[in-house]
Amino acid sequence: MLKVEKLVVRYGAVTAVRELSLEVGQGELVALLGPNGAGKSSTINALTGLVTPASGRIVLDGKDISHVRTEDRIRAGLTSTPEGRHIFSNLSVGENLRLGAATRRDPAGVRQDIERFLALFPVLSERYGQAAGTLSGGEQQMLAIARSLMSRPKLLLLDEPSLGLAPKIVVRIFDFIGELKAQGLTLLVVEQNARQALRFADRVYVVSAGTLRYDGPPARFADEHDLFNLYIGG
Amino acid sequence: MDYALQQLLNALAFGAEYSLVALGLAVVFSIMGLVNFAHGEIIGVSAYSVFLAAALGLTSPFVAVLLAVGIAALAAVVFERVAFRPVRYAPTTTGLLTAFGVSIVVQNLFMLLISPKPQSVSILNGLNQMWFFGPFAVSSLQVMELIVSGLTILALVLFLNRSTLGLAIRAASRDFATVRLMGIKANRVIATAFAISGALAGIAAVFILARRGSVSPDLGFGLVLKAFVACVIGGFGSLPGAAVGGMLLGFIEVGLLVALPQEYAGFRDALTYAIIVALLVYRPEGLLGQRIELGDKEI
Ligand SMILES: Nc1ncnc2c1ncn2[C@@H]1O[C@H](COP(=O)(O)OP(=O)(O)OP(=O)(O)O)[C@@H](O)[C@H]1O
Ligand SMILES: [Mg+2]
C-alpha cells in the first residue's frame, strides 16, 4: 500500500533522515521505533507532505505522491495523527471531529461516524460542546485519533500516541489501535514505547540517526536484545 | 436629551465602522500573522470603483453598494494572490513591508490614473438623510451603519461557527499545518479569509462614501491606522477583541469630543492615545487577548 524509497529529509545543514526505505502492506500494522531525534517524526511529516523531502520517492497504492500537496494526500486516503496530538484547542470537541471530515461529502455518514466515536469514547460525548483544549492528555489523544479517522483513511500514520500519557491510558489507546487493525485499517505507528507498539505489530523498523537499523518481524526483534537495548532501551 | 442621544449614536456609528475595519485586519492577522496595512487601499479600490461606475453612467445606489462590496472582496483576494502569497512563508517583517509597499503602490496608482485631488461621488448620498422620530432627529446613515455592522458581525459569527471553512479559519489561527492535515486546502482558507476581510472593507467604503460624498487616494489609510489601534486595544488577532476594541475607540473619541471644552479640542487625539496607553499598561495583551508568556508553546 505504501512504499518509501530512499527518503532524505534535511533541515538546513541537519540531515534528519538518510535514504530511508520502508514498506507497509495492505492491512498491516508496522511499527517504526527509534530513540529521540532518530528522524521518526521527520519521516511521518515527509509522508504527509508537511515537510518537503530533499529526495526519495513515496508511492501510495502504486501512485507516486512525492510531489502531491498535503491536502491532496489526505484526499487520497492517507492521514496522520501528529506527535503532540495537535487538537484544535480553541474549537469544541464536536468541531474538531467535523473538521476531521472536511474532505467528505456525505453529511449523513459524517454524523453517523461522529455518533460512533462518541459512543466509543463517552468522555468526548460529555465534553462535546467544550473547548478541546480543556480535555486531559489522554482524552486529547483519543480525540486526535478519532479526528484522523473521520476522514475514513486507508492508511493511518500515528506519531507517538503514548507521548506523555499514564501507562493505563497507553494500554487503552493501544487496545483501540489493535481494534482498528482488526477492522482492516493499515497503520504505521511511531513509538518509543516498544512494548506497546509490538503488541499488534506485524513488522518492525528501527531507525537511529536517520538510518534504518533493523527491518523484520517483532519476534526476532525482541530476541535480539542488543538491538533492543541499543536503540530502544529497557 | 436630543444632544445626548445624538452623541451616543455618533459613538456607536464610529465604533461600528472601526469594528468592521478592525475585524478585517484581525481575520487576516489571526491566520497569517500579517498586519495588512494595505487594507486601507482595499477600501480605496472599492470607493474608486463606485466613482468610476458612476462616471460611466451607473445610477442605482443598490448596485453601487453591491459593486463596492464585491470589488473589495475581489481586490483583497487579488492582493493576496499577487503580493502576499509569494512571501507567505517569509519572516513576518517581510509581510509587513510588502503590505506597506502594496499600500504605497496602490495609492500612487490612484493619483496617476485618476487624480491626486478628491473626486466627488454623489451616488450614495441618498443614504445620508435626517430621520425624524417624534422630537428626535437622527442620521439615517448612522442608524444604518449600526444595523448593518451588527448584522455583518452576526453573519461572520455564524459563518465561523457553522461552516467547515469557517471552522478551518478559526483552527488555522492556532495551527495551520494541522488544518492541512484535515485535507483542507491552505490556499482556500487564506483566500476565504482575505475575501471576508475585503467584504468588510467594502461595507466600510460604502459608509465612508455616503458620509463624505467624495473619494481621495488616502481614503482608507487613516482609518486603517485607527483600526490597527482598535485591534491592539482588543488584543491582536482576537476577532471579538477587534469588534470590542473598535467600539471602545469610537466611544473614547466621541466621549472626549463631548467632554473636552472647545479650547482643548486640539488635545483630543493625545488624550485618546493616553487612555489607550493606560489601558495597555493595565492589560498588555489587550482586552480579550491571551497572555502569552515568553517560552510558552502550544503543543
Ligand atoms: N523543523 C526542524 N528544524 C531543524 N531541525 C529539525 C526540525 N525538526 C526536526 N529536526 C531535527 O531532525 C532530527 C530528527 O528529528 P525528529 O523529530 O524527526 O526525530 P524523532 O525520531 O521524531 O524524535 P522524537 O522521538 O524525539 O520525537 C533531530 O536532530 C531534530 O533536531
Ligand atoms: Mg518525533
Coordinates of N, CA and C in Angstrom, one line a residue, chain B residues 64-183:
Chain B
A64 N -24.5 50.1 -6.7 CA -23.3 50.6 -6.3 C -22.8 50.0 -5.0
V65 N -23.7 49.7 -4.1 CA -23.3 49.0 -2.8 C -22.8 47.6 -3.1
L66 N -23.5 46.9 -3.9 CA -23.1 45.5 -4.3 C -21.7 45.5 -5.0
L67 N -21.5 46.5 -5.8 CA -20.3 46.7 -6.5 C -19.2 47.0 -5.5
A68 N -19.4 47.9 -4.6 CA -18.4 48.3 -3.6 C -17.9 47.0 -2.8
V69 N -18.9 46.2 -2.4 CA -18.6 45.1 -1.5 C -17.9 44.0 -2.4
G70 N -18.4 43.7 -3.5 CA -17.9 42.7 -4.4 C -16.5 43.0 -4.9
I71 N -16.3 44.3 -5.3 CA -14.9 44.6 -5.8 C -13.9 44.6 -4.6
A72 N -14.3 45.0 -3.4 CA -13.4 45.0 -2.3 C -13.0 43.6 -2.0
A73 N -14.0 42.6 -2.0 CA -13.6 41.2 -1.7 C -12.7 40.7 -2.8
L74 N -13.0 41.0 -4.0 CA -12.1 40.6 -5.1 C -10.7 41.2 -5.0
A75 N -10.7 42.5 -4.7 CA -9.4 43.2 -4.6 C -8.5 42.5 -3.5
A76 N -9.1 42.2 -2.4 CA -8.4 41.6 -1.3 C -7.8 40.2 -1.7
V77 N -8.6 39.5 -2.4 CA -8.1 38.2 -2.9 C -7.0 38.3 -3.9
V78 N -7.1 39.4 -4.8 CA -6.1 39.6 -5.8 C -4.8 40.1 -5.1
F79 N -4.9 41.0 -4.1 CA -3.7 41.4 -3.3 C -3.0 40.2 -2.8
E80 N -3.8 39.3 -2.2 CA -3.2 38.1 -1.6 C -2.5 37.3 -2.6
R81 N -3.2 37.0 -3.7 CA -2.6 36.2 -4.8 C -1.3 36.8 -5.3
V82 N -1.3 38.1 -5.6 CA -0.2 38.7 -6.3 C 0.9 39.1 -5.3
A83 N 0.6 39.7 -4.2 CA 1.6 40.2 -3.3 C 2.0 39.4 -2.1
F84 N 1.0 38.8 -1.5 CA 1.2 38.2 -0.2 C 1.6 36.7 -0.3
R85 N 1.1 36.0 -1.3 CA 1.3 34.6 -1.4 C 2.8 34.3 -1.6
P86 N 3.5 35.1 -2.4 CA 5.0 34.9 -2.6 C 5.8 35.0 -1.3
V87 N 5.3 35.8 -0.4 CA 6.1 36.0 0.9 C 5.4 35.3 2.0
R88 N 4.5 34.3 1.8 CA 3.7 33.7 2.8 C 4.6 33.1 3.9
Y89 N 5.7 32.4 3.5 CA 6.5 31.7 4.5 C 7.7 32.5 4.9
A90 N 7.8 33.8 4.4 CA 8.9 34.7 4.8 C 8.7 35.2 6.2
P91 N 9.7 35.8 6.8 CA 9.5 36.3 8.2 C 8.4 37.4 8.2
T92 N 7.8 37.6 9.4 CA 6.6 38.5 9.4 C 7.0 39.9 9.0
T93 N 8.2 40.3 9.3 CA 8.6 41.7 8.9 C 8.5 41.9 7.3
T94 N 8.8 40.8 6.6 CA 8.7 40.8 5.2 C 7.3 41.1 4.7
G95 N 6.4 40.4 5.4 CA 5.0 40.6 5.1 C 4.5 42.0 5.3
L96 N 5.0 42.5 6.5 CA 4.6 43.9 6.9 C 5.1 44.9 5.8
L97 N 6.4 44.7 5.4 CA 6.9 45.6 4.4 C 6.2 45.5 3.1
T98 N 5.9 44.2 2.7 CA 5.1 44.0 1.5 C 3.8 44.8 1.5
A99 N 3.1 44.7 2.7 CA 1.8 45.4 2.8 C 2.0 46.9 2.7
F100 N 3.0 47.5 3.3 CA 3.3 48.9 3.1 C 3.6 49.2 1.6
G101 N 4.3 48.3 1.0 CA 4.7 48.5 -0.4 C 3.4 48.5 -1.3
V102 N 2.5 47.5 -1.0 CA 1.3 47.5 -1.8 C 0.5 48.8 -1.6
S103 N 0.4 49.2 -0.3 CA -0.3 50.4 0.1 C 0.2 51.6 -0.7
I104 N 1.5 51.8 -0.8 CA 2.1 52.9 -1.4 C 1.8 52.8 -3.0
V105 N 2.1 51.6 -3.5 CA 1.9 51.5 -5.0 C 0.4 51.8 -5.4
V106 N -0.5 51.2 -4.6 CA -1.9 51.4 -5.0 C -2.3 52.9 -4.8
Q107 N -1.9 53.5 -3.7 CA -2.2 54.9 -3.6 C -1.7 55.8 -4.7
N108 N -0.5 55.4 -5.2 CA 0.1 56.2 -6.3 C -0.6 55.9 -7.6
L109 N -1.1 54.7 -7.7 CA -1.9 54.3 -8.9 C -3.2 55.2 -9.0
F110 N -3.8 55.4 -7.8 CA -5.0 56.2 -7.7 C -4.6 57.6 -8.2
M111 N -3.5 58.1 -7.7 CA -3.1 59.5 -8.1 C -2.8 59.6 -9.6
L112 N -2.0 58.6 -10.1 CA -1.6 58.7 -11.5 C -2.8 58.5 -12.5
L113 N -3.6 57.4 -12.1 CA -4.6 57.0 -13.1 C -5.9 57.9 -13.0
I114 N -6.1 58.4 -11.8 CA -7.4 59.2 -11.6 C -7.0 60.6 -11.3
S115 N -6.6 60.9 -10.1 CA -6.3 62.3 -9.7 C -5.8 62.3 -8.3
P116 N -4.8 63.1 -8.0 CA -4.4 63.3 -6.6 C -5.5 64.0 -5.8
K117 N -6.4 64.7 -6.5 CA -7.4 65.6 -5.8 C -8.6 64.7 -5.5
P118 N -9.4 65.1 -4.4 CA -10.6 64.3 -4.1 C -11.6 64.4 -5.3
Q119 N -12.3 63.4 -5.6 CA -13.3 63.3 -6.6 C -14.6 63.2 -6.0
S120 N -15.6 63.9 -6.5 CA -16.9 63.9 -5.9 C -17.7 62.6 -6.3
V121 N -18.3 61.9 -5.4 CA -19.1 60.7 -5.6 C -20.5 61.0 -5.0
S122 N -21.5 61.1 -5.7 CA -22.8 61.5 -5.1 C -23.8 60.4 -5.1
I123 N -23.4 59.3 -5.7 CA -24.4 58.2 -5.9 C -25.0 57.7 -4.6
L124 N -24.2 57.7 -3.6 CA -24.6 57.1 -2.3 C -25.2 58.1 -1.3
N125 N -25.2 59.4 -1.8 CA -25.6 60.5 -0.8 C -27.0 60.2 -0.3
G126 N -27.9 59.5 -1.0 CA -29.2 59.3 -0.6 C -29.3 58.5 0.7
L127 N -28.2 57.8 1.1 CA -28.2 57.0 2.3 C -28.1 57.9 3.5
N128 N -27.6 59.1 3.3 CA -27.3 60.1 4.4 C -28.4 61.1 4.5
Q129 N -29.5 60.8 5.2 CA -30.6 61.8 5.4 C -30.9 62.0 6.9
M130 N -31.8 62.9 7.1 CA -32.3 63.0 8.5 C -33.6 62.3 8.7
W131 N -33.6 61.4 9.7 CA -34.9 60.8 10.0 C -35.5 61.4 11.3
F132 N -36.8 61.5 11.3 CA -37.4 62.2 12.5 C -38.3 61.1 13.2
F133 N -37.9 60.9 14.4 CA -38.7 60.0 15.3 C -39.3 60.9 16.3
G134 N -40.6 61.4 16.1 CA -41.2 62.3 17.1 C -40.3 63.5 17.2
P135 N -39.8 63.8 18.4 CA -39.0 65.0 18.6 C -37.5 64.8 18.2
F136 N -37.2 63.5 17.9 CA -35.7 63.3 17.7 C -35.4 63.3 16.2
A137 N -34.3 63.9 15.9 CA -33.7 63.8 14.5 C -32.5 63.0 14.6
V138 N -32.4 61.9 13.7 CA -31.2 61.1 13.7 C -30.8 61.0 12.3
S139 N -29.4 60.7 12.1 CA -28.9 60.5 10.8 C -29.2 59.1 10.3
S140 N -29.8 59.0 9.2 CA -30.2 57.6 8.7 C -28.9 56.8 8.4
L141 N -27.8 57.5 8.0 CA -26.6 56.8 7.8 C -26.1 56.1 9.0
Q142 N -26.1 56.8 10.1 CA -25.6 56.3 11.4 C -26.5 55.1 11.8
V143 N -27.8 55.2 11.7 CA -28.6 54.1 12.1 C -28.3 52.9 11.2
M144 N -28.1 53.1 9.9 CA -27.8 52.0 9.0 C -26.5 51.4 9.3
E145 N -25.5 52.3 9.6 CA -24.2 51.8 10.0 C -24.3 50.8 11.1
L146 N -25.0 51.2 12.1 CA -25.2 50.3 13.3 C -25.8 49.0 13.0
I147 N -27.0 49.1 12.3 CA -27.7 47.9 12.0 C -26.9 47.0 11.0
V148 N -26.3 47.6 10.0 CA -25.6 46.7 9.0 C -24.4 46.1 9.7
S149 N -23.6 46.9 10.5 CA -22.5 46.3 11.1 C -22.9 45.2 12.1
G150 N -24.0 45.4 12.8 CA -24.4 44.4 13.7 C -24.8 43.1 12.9
L151 N -25.5 43.2 11.8 CA -25.9 42.1 11.0 C -24.6 41.4 10.4
T152 N -23.7 42.2 10.0 CA -22.5 41.7 9.3 C -21.7 40.8 10.4
I153 N -21.6 41.4 11.6 CA -20.8 40.6 12.6 C -21.6 39.3 12.9
L154 N -22.9 39.4 13.0 CA -23.7 38.2 13.3 C -23.4 37.2 12.2
A155 N -23.4 37.6 10.9 CA -23.2 36.7 9.8 C -21.8 36.1 9.9
L156 N -20.9 36.9 10.3 CA -19.5 36.4 10.4 C -19.4 35.4 11.5
V157 N -20.0 35.6 12.6 CA -20.0 34.7 13.7 C -20.6 33.4 13.3
L158 N -21.8 33.5 12.6 CA -22.4 32.2 12.1 C -21.5 31.5 11.2
F159 N -20.9 32.2 10.2 CA -20.0 31.6 9.3 C -18.9 30.8 10.0
L160 N -18.3 31.5 10.9 CA -17.1 31.0 11.6 C -17.4 29.8 12.5
N161 N -18.7 29.7 12.9 CA -19.1 28.7 13.9 C -19.8 27.5 13.2
R162 N -20.4 27.8 12.0 CA -21.2 26.7 11.4 C -20.5 26.0 10.2
S163 N -19.9 26.8 9.3 CA -19.4 26.2 8.1 C -18.0 25.6 8.3
T164 N -17.7 24.6 7.5 CA -16.5 23.9 7.6 C -15.3 24.9 7.4
L165 N -15.5 25.7 6.4 CA -14.4 26.7 6.1 C -14.2 27.7 7.2
G166 N -15.3 28.1 7.8 CA -15.3 29.0 9.0 C -14.5 28.3 10.2
L167 N -14.8 27.0 10.4 CA -14.1 26.3 11.5 C -12.6 26.2 11.1
A168 N -12.4 26.0 9.8 CA -11.0 25.9 9.4 C -10.2 27.2 9.6
I169 N -10.9 28.3 9.4 CA -10.2 29.6 9.6 C -9.9 29.8 11.1
R170 N -10.9 29.4 12.0 CA -10.6 29.5 13.4 C -9.5 28.6 13.8
A171 N -9.5 27.4 13.3 CA -8.5 26.4 13.7 C -7.1 26.9 13.1
A172 N -7.1 27.4 11.9 CA -5.8 27.9 11.3 C -5.2 29.0 12.1
S173 N -6.0 29.7 12.9 CA -5.4 30.8 13.6 C -4.5 30.3 14.7
R174 N -4.6 29.0 15.1 CA -3.7 28.4 16.0 C -2.7 27.4 15.4
D175 N -3.1 26.7 14.4 CA -2.3 25.6 13.9 C -2.6 25.3 12.5
F176 N -2.0 26.0 11.6 CA -2.3 25.9 10.2 C -1.9 24.5 9.6
A177 N -0.7 24.0 10.0 CA -0.3 22.7 9.5 C -1.3 21.7 9.7
T178 N -1.9 21.6 10.9 CA -2.8 20.6 11.2 C -4.1 20.8 10.4
V179 N -4.5 22.0 10.1 CA -5.7 22.2 9.3 C -5.4 21.5 7.9
R180 N -4.2 21.6 7.4 CA -3.9 21.0 6.1 C -4.0 19.5 6.3
L181 N -3.6 19.0 7.4 CA -3.7 17.5 7.7 C -5.2 17.0 7.6
M182 N -6.1 18.0 7.7 CA -7.5 17.6 7.6 C -7.9 17.6 6.2
G183 N -7.0 17.8 5.3 CA -7.3 17.8 3.8 C -7.9 19.1 3.3

